[in-house]
XYZ file of C-alpha atoms in Angstrom:
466
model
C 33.912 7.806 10.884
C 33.137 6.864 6.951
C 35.246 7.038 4.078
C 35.875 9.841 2.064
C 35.596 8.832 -1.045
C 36.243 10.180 -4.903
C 34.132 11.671 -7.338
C 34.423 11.074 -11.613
C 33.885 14.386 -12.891
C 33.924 15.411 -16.717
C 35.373 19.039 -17.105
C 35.236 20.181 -20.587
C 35.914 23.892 -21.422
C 36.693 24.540 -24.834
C 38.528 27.630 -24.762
C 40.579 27.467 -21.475
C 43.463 24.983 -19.941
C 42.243 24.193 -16.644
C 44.767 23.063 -13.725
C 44.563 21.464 -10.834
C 43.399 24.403 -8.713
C 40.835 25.821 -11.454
C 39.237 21.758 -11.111
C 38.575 21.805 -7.503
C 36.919 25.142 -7.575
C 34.548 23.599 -10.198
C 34.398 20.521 -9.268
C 30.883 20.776 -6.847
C 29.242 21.893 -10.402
C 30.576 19.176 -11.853
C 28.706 15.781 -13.680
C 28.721 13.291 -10.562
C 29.562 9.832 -12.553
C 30.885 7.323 -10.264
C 33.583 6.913 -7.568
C 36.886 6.235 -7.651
C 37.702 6.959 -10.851
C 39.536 9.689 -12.922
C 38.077 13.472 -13.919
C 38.320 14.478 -17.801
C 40.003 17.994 -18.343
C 39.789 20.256 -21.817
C 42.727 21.128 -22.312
C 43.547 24.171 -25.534
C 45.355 23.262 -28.159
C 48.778 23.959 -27.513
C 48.317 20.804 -24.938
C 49.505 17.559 -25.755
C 46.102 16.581 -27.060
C 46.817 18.246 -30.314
C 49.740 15.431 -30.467
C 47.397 12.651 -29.910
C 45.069 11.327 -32.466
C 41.913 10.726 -32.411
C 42.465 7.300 -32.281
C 44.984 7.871 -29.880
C 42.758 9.578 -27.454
C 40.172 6.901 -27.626
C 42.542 4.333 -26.531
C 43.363 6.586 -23.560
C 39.802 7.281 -22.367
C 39.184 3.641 -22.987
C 41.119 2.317 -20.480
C 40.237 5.254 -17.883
C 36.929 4.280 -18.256
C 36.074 0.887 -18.811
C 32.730 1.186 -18.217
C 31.922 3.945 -20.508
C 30.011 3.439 -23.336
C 31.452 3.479 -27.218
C 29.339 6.422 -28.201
C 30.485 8.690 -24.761
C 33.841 7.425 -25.686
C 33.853 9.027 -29.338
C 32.363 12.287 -28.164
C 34.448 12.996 -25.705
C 37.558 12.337 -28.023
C 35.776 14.155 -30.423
C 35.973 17.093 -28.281
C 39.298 16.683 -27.092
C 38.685 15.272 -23.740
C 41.736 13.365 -22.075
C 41.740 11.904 -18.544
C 42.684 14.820 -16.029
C 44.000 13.890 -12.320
C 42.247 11.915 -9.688
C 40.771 14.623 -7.062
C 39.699 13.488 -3.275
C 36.206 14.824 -2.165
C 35.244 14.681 0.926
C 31.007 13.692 1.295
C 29.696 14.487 4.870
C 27.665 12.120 6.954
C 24.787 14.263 6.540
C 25.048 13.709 2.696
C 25.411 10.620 2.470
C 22.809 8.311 1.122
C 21.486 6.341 4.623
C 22.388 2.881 3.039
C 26.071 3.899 1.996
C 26.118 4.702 5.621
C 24.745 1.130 6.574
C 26.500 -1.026 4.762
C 29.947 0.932 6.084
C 28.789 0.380 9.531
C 27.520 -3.150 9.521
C 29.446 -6.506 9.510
C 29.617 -8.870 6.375
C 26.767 -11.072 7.554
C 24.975 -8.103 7.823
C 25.048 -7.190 4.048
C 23.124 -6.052 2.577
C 21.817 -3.380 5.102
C 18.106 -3.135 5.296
C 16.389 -1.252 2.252
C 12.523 -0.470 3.117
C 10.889 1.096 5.669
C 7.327 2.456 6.143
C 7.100 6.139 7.464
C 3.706 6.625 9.274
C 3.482 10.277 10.802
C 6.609 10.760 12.368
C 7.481 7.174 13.148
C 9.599 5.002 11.159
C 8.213 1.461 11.187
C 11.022 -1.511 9.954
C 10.180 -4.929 9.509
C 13.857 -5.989 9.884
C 15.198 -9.338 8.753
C 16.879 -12.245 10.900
C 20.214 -11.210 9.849
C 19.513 -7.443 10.776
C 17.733 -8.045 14.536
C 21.379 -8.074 16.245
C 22.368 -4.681 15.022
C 18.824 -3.283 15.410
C 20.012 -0.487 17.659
C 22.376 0.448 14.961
C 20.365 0.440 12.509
C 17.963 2.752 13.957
C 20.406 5.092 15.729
C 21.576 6.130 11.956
C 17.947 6.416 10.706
C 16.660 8.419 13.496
C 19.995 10.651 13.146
C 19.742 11.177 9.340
C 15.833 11.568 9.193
C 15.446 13.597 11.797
C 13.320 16.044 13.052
C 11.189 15.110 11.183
C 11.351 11.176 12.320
C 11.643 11.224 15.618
C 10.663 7.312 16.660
C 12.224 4.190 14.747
C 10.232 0.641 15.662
C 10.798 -2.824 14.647
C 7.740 -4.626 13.970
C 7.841 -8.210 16.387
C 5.863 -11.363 15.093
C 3.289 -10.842 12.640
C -0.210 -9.341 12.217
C -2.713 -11.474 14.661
C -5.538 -11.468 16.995
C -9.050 -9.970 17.123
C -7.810 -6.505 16.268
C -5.376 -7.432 13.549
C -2.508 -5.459 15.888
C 1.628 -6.513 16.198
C 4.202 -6.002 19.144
C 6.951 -3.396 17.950
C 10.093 -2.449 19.703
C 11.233 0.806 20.122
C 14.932 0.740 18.544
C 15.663 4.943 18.506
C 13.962 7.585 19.721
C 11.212 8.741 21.932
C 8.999 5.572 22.892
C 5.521 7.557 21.490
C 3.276 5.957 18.792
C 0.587 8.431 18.581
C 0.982 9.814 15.593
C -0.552 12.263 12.837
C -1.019 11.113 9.540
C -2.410 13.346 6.666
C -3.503 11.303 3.090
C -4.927 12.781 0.375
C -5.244 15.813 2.342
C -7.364 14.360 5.512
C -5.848 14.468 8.829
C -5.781 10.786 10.769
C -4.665 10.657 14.555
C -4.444 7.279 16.044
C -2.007 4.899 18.682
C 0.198 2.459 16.059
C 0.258 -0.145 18.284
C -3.618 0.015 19.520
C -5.313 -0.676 15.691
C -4.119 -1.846 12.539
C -3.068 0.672 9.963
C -1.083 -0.087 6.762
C 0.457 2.997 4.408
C 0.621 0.731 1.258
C -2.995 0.685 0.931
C -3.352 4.966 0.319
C -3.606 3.561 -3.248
C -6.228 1.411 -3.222
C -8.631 3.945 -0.844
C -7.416 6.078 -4.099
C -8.739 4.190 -6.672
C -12.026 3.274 -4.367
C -12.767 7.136 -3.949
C -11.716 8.389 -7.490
C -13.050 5.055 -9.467
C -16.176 3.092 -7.527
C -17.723 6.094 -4.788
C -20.077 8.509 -6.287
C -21.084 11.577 -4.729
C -23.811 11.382 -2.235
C -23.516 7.426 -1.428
C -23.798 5.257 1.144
C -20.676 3.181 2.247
C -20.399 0.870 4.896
C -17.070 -0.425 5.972
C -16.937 -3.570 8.505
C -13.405 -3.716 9.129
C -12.678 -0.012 9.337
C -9.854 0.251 11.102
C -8.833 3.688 12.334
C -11.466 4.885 9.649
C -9.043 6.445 6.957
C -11.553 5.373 3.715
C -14.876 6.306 5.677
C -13.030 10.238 6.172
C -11.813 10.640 2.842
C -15.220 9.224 1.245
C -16.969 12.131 3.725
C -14.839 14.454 3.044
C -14.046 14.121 -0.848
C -17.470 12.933 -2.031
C -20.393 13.555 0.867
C -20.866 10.111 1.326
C -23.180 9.066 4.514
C -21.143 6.424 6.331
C -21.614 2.962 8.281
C -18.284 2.456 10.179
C -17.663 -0.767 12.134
C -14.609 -2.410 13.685
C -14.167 -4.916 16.678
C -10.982 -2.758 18.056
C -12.664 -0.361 20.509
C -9.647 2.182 20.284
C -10.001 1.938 16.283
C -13.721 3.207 17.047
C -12.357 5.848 19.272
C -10.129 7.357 17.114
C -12.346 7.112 13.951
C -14.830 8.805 16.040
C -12.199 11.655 16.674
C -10.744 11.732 13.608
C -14.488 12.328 11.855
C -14.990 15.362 14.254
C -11.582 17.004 13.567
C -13.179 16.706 9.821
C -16.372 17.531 9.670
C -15.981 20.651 8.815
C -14.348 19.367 5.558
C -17.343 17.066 4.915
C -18.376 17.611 1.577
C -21.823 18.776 1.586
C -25.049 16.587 -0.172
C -24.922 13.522 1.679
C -27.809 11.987 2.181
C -28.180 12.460 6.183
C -28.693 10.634 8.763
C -27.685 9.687 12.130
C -26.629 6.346 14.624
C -25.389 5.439 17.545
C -21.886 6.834 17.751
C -22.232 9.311 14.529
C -20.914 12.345 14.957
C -23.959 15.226 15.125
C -24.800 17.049 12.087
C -27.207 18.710 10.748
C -30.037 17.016 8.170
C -29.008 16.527 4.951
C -25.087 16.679 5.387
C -22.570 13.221 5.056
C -22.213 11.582 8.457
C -19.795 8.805 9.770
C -21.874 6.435 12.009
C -19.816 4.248 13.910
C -20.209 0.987 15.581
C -18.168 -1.389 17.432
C -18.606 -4.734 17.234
C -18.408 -8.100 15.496
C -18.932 -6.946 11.449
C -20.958 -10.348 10.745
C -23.755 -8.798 13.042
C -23.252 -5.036 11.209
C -23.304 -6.426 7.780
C -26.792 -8.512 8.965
C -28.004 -5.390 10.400
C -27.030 -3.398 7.610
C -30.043 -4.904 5.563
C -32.605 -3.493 7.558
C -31.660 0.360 7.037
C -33.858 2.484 5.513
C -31.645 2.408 2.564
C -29.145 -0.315 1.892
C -26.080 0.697 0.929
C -24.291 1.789 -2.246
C -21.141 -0.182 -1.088
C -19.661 -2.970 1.418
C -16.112 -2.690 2.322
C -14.865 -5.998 3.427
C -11.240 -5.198 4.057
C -9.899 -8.484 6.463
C -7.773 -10.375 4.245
C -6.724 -13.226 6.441
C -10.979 -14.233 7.161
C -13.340 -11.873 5.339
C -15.160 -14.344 2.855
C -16.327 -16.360 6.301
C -18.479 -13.089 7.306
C -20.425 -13.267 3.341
C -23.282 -15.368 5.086
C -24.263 -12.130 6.632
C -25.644 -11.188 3.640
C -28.051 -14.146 3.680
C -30.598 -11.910 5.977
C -30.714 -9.041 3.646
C -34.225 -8.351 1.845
C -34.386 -10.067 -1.992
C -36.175 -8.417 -4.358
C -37.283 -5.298 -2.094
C -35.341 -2.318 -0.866
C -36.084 0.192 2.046
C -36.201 3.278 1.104
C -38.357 5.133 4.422
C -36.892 7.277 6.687
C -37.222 7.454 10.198
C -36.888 3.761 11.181
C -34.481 3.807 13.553
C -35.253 4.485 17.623
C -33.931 6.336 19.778
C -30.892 3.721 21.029
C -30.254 3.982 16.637
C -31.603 0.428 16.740
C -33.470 -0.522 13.122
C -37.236 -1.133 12.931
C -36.715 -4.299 11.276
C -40.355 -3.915 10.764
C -40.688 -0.805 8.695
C -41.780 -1.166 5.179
C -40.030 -2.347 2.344
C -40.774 -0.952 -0.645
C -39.343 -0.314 -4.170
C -35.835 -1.618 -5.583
C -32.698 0.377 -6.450
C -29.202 -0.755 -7.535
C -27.683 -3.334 -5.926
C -24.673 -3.141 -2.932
C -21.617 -3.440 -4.702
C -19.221 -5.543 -2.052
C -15.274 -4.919 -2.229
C -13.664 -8.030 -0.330
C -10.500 -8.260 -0.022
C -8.748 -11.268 0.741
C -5.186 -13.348 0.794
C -4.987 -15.757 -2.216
C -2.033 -18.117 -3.750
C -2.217 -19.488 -7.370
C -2.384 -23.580 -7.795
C 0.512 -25.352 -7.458
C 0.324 -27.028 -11.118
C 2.808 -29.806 -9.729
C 0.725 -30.907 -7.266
C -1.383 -34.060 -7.853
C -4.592 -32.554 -7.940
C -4.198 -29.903 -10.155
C -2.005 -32.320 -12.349
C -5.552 -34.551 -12.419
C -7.810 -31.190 -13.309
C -4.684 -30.262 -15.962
C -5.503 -33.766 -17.768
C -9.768 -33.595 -17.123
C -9.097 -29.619 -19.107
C -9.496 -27.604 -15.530
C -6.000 -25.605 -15.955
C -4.813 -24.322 -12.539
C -5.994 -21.473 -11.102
C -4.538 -17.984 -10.965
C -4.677 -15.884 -7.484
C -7.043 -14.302 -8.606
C -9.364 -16.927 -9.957
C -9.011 -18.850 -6.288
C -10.030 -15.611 -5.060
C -12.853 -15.672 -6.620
C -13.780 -19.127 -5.687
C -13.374 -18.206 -2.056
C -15.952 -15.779 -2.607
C -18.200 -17.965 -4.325
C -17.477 -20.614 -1.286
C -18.648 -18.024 1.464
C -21.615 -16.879 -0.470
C -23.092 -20.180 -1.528
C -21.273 -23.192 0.327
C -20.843 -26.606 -1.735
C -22.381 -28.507 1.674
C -21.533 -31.946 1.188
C -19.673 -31.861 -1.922
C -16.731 -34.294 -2.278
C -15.133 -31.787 -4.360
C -15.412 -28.058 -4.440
C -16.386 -26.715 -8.201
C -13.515 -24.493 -9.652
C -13.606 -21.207 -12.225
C -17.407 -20.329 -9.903
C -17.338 -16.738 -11.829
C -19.301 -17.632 -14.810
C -22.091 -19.121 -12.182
C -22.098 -15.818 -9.713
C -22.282 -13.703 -12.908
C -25.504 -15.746 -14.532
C -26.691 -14.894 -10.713
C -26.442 -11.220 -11.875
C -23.117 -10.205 -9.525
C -20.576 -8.774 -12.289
C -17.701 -10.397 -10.629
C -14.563 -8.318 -11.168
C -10.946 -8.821 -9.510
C -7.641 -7.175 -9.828
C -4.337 -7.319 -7.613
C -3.733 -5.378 -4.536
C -0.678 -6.185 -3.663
C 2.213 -9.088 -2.904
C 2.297 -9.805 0.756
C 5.006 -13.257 0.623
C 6.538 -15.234 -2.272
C 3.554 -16.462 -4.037
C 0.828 -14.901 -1.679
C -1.019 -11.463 -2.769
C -3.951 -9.711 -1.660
C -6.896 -9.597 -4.311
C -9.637 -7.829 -4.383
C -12.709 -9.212 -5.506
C -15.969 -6.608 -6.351
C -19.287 -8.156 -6.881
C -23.150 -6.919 -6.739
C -25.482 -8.404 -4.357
C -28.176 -9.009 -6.675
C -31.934 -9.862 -5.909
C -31.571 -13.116 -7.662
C -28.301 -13.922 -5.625
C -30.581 -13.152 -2.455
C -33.371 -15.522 -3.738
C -30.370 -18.853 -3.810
C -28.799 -17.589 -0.927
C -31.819 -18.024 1.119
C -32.210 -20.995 -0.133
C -35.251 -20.851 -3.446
C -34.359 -22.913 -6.602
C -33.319 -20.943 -9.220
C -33.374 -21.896 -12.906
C -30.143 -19.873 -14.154
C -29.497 -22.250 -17.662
């Protein structure tokens, strides 16, 4: 059972004495303050309070309420407010906020109960703390109870994010032991098995601000670490783009694949058309999602033999994604495709169609995991004194990028701050934050252009840049 426990409730009516029984059938329309603590009553003035001063009646609701502030203080005494009787009100289960209920139920070591959890479709997903793991069952019993029907699974994620297909272990702790779920963002309906692929709520914002601030209508996108393909149906759907899907996970394919048919009919027409291997069928000149499955340093290579390169890369693998920029060393420098038709029947390219004139360069969007120098240690101590401050997240971020685009072989030590260089190599670097993963550790993501003179050092010419 849990507590009942009281309500503070300020009843002021100037032109009536109110008594006990004229308080509790007012009191659920009442101000909702605090607990355990007094209610105020108006009382007329042929009360008492016409005996106390206003000084008097200051003093009184003072002490009442200790934590009140001055100014509340003076206006209620102002108004002839005086502390009325304590009243009991009794606050169902069922109303109860779920982590009053928690820390009622759970021991002192447990304290305090567990505060976040991710909702994905109808599945609650916790990522529960040592302290927490023994009353797990507990814990989820009272979620699944208050949140229901609408929740009708509670997991615990086990270990962390690993392997190939960037998948976790979970444990069912309440509920019915089914992780398919339906997900709808921005209006586009996902399906897709939570523990086959990789998906992650948090980042609805940043597909946001990819769709709304970098996509234009009508692009290309490709996306090497799609996932279940959430960005790649809201780009088709919202703007028309014409999409290149890849991920390693064959389920994430899978469900991409049947999450872009349950779509297209939302596809936004005045894409620029197209078909591969694995796209869903449409007619000419509408957006399509072309998937592949496979390893996303041979799509990105591959990727620069379409007919058209595209608009945008979406390099979305925080823990390894700057180690797949080499791909980029096979693309064409100085040239762009821009023929149709190139592609055989098995959607392999023609890597021998003709190039011909240039357009705007591929704007990449990596994403990676990035800490800040440590400006105790003894190296960045030794760049502090030579006038190389440490590095923010971001700026190491950027220097990871730098690294996997144009490696320092044989250098005894790495050059720092490399965004002034890929800039004079034409890639308008930009970076912002993403989000905070661990004390310290965020994910950034870093946007940069593929330029032709980037190309042209990449595969290996000298290039005068000072």
């Amino acid at each position: 059972s849990y507590d009942d426990y009281d309500r503070k409730v300020i009843l002021l009516n100037p032109s009536s004495v109110l008594d006990e029984q004229d308080q509790i059938k007012r009191k659920d329309d009442d101000i909702l303050l605090n607990d355990n603590i007094k209610s105020l009553s108006k009382v007329s003035s042929s009360t008492m309070t016409m005996e106390m001063t206003r000084a008097e009646r200051i003093d009184t609701l003072t002490k009442s309420f200790p934590k009140m502030n001055k100014t509340s203080i003076e206006l209620l005494a102002d108004a002839s407010g005086i502390p009325g009787p304590i009243m009991k009100k009794t606050i169902h289960y069922s109303q109860q906020p779920i982590q009053r209920i928690l820390s009622k139920l759970l021991p002192k070591e447990a304290q305090p109960p567990p505060t976040g959890y991710e909702q994905i479709g109808h599945v609650i997903h916790l990522n529960l703390k040592e302290k927490h793991v023994p009353y797990k069952k507990i814990i989820g019993s009272v979620l699944l109870d208050r949140l229901s029907p609408k929740i009708q699974t509670v997991v615990n994620k086990v270990g962390e994010v690993s392997g190939p297909y960037r998948t976790y272990n979970m444990e069912v702790l309440a509920g019915k032991p089914d992780t398919n779920v339906h997900v709808v963002e921005n209006g586009v309906s996902l399906q897709f098995d939570l523990q086959k692929v990789y998906w992650c709520t948090r980042l609805s914002g940043e597909r946001a601000r990819l769709i709304d601030s970098e996509f234009k209508e009508g692009q290309i996108v490709a996306d090497a670490f799609c996932g279940v393909g959430a960005l790649c149906v809201l780009a088709a759907t919202k703007l028309g783009c014409t999409i290149y899907a890849n991920d390693l996970n064959p389920n994430a394919a899978k469900f991409i694949r049947d999450s872009a048919k349950k779509n297209q009919k939302r596809f936004k027409a005045g894409g620029t058309g197209g078909t591969r291997a694995g796209a869903v069928d449409m007619k000419s000149n509408e957006p399509s999602i072309n998937v592949h499955c496979g390893d996303a340093f041979d799509f990105i290579q591959n990727l620069g033999s379409l007919a058209k390169l595209p608009d945008h890369v979406v390099m979305n693998y925080p823990l390894d994604s700057t180690s797949f920029l080499g791909a980029f060393r096979w693309w064409p420098a100085g040239k762009r495709n821009t023929n149709n038709g190139n592609e055989d029947a098995d959607g392999d390219v023609d890597v021998d169609a003709d190039l011909t004139s240039a357009s705007s360069p591929t704007k990449v969007h990596l994403y990676t995991f990035a800490r800040g120098d440590n400006p105790s240690s003894e190296h960045n101590q030794s760049h502090h004194h030579n006038q190389h401050p440490p590095r923010s997240p971001i700026d190491v971020a950027i220097d990871l990028v730098a690294d996997g685009l144009l490696p320092e072989g044989g250098a005894i030590e790495k050059t720092r701050f490399r965004k002034a260089y890929l800039n004079k190599l034409g890639c308008d670097v930009q970076a912002h934050e993403v989000r905070d993963v661990a004390p310290g550790k965020v994910v950034i993501c870093v946007s940069f252009k593929i330029s032709d003179l980037l190309l042209s050092v990449m595969q290996g010419d000298f290039v005068d840049i000072d």
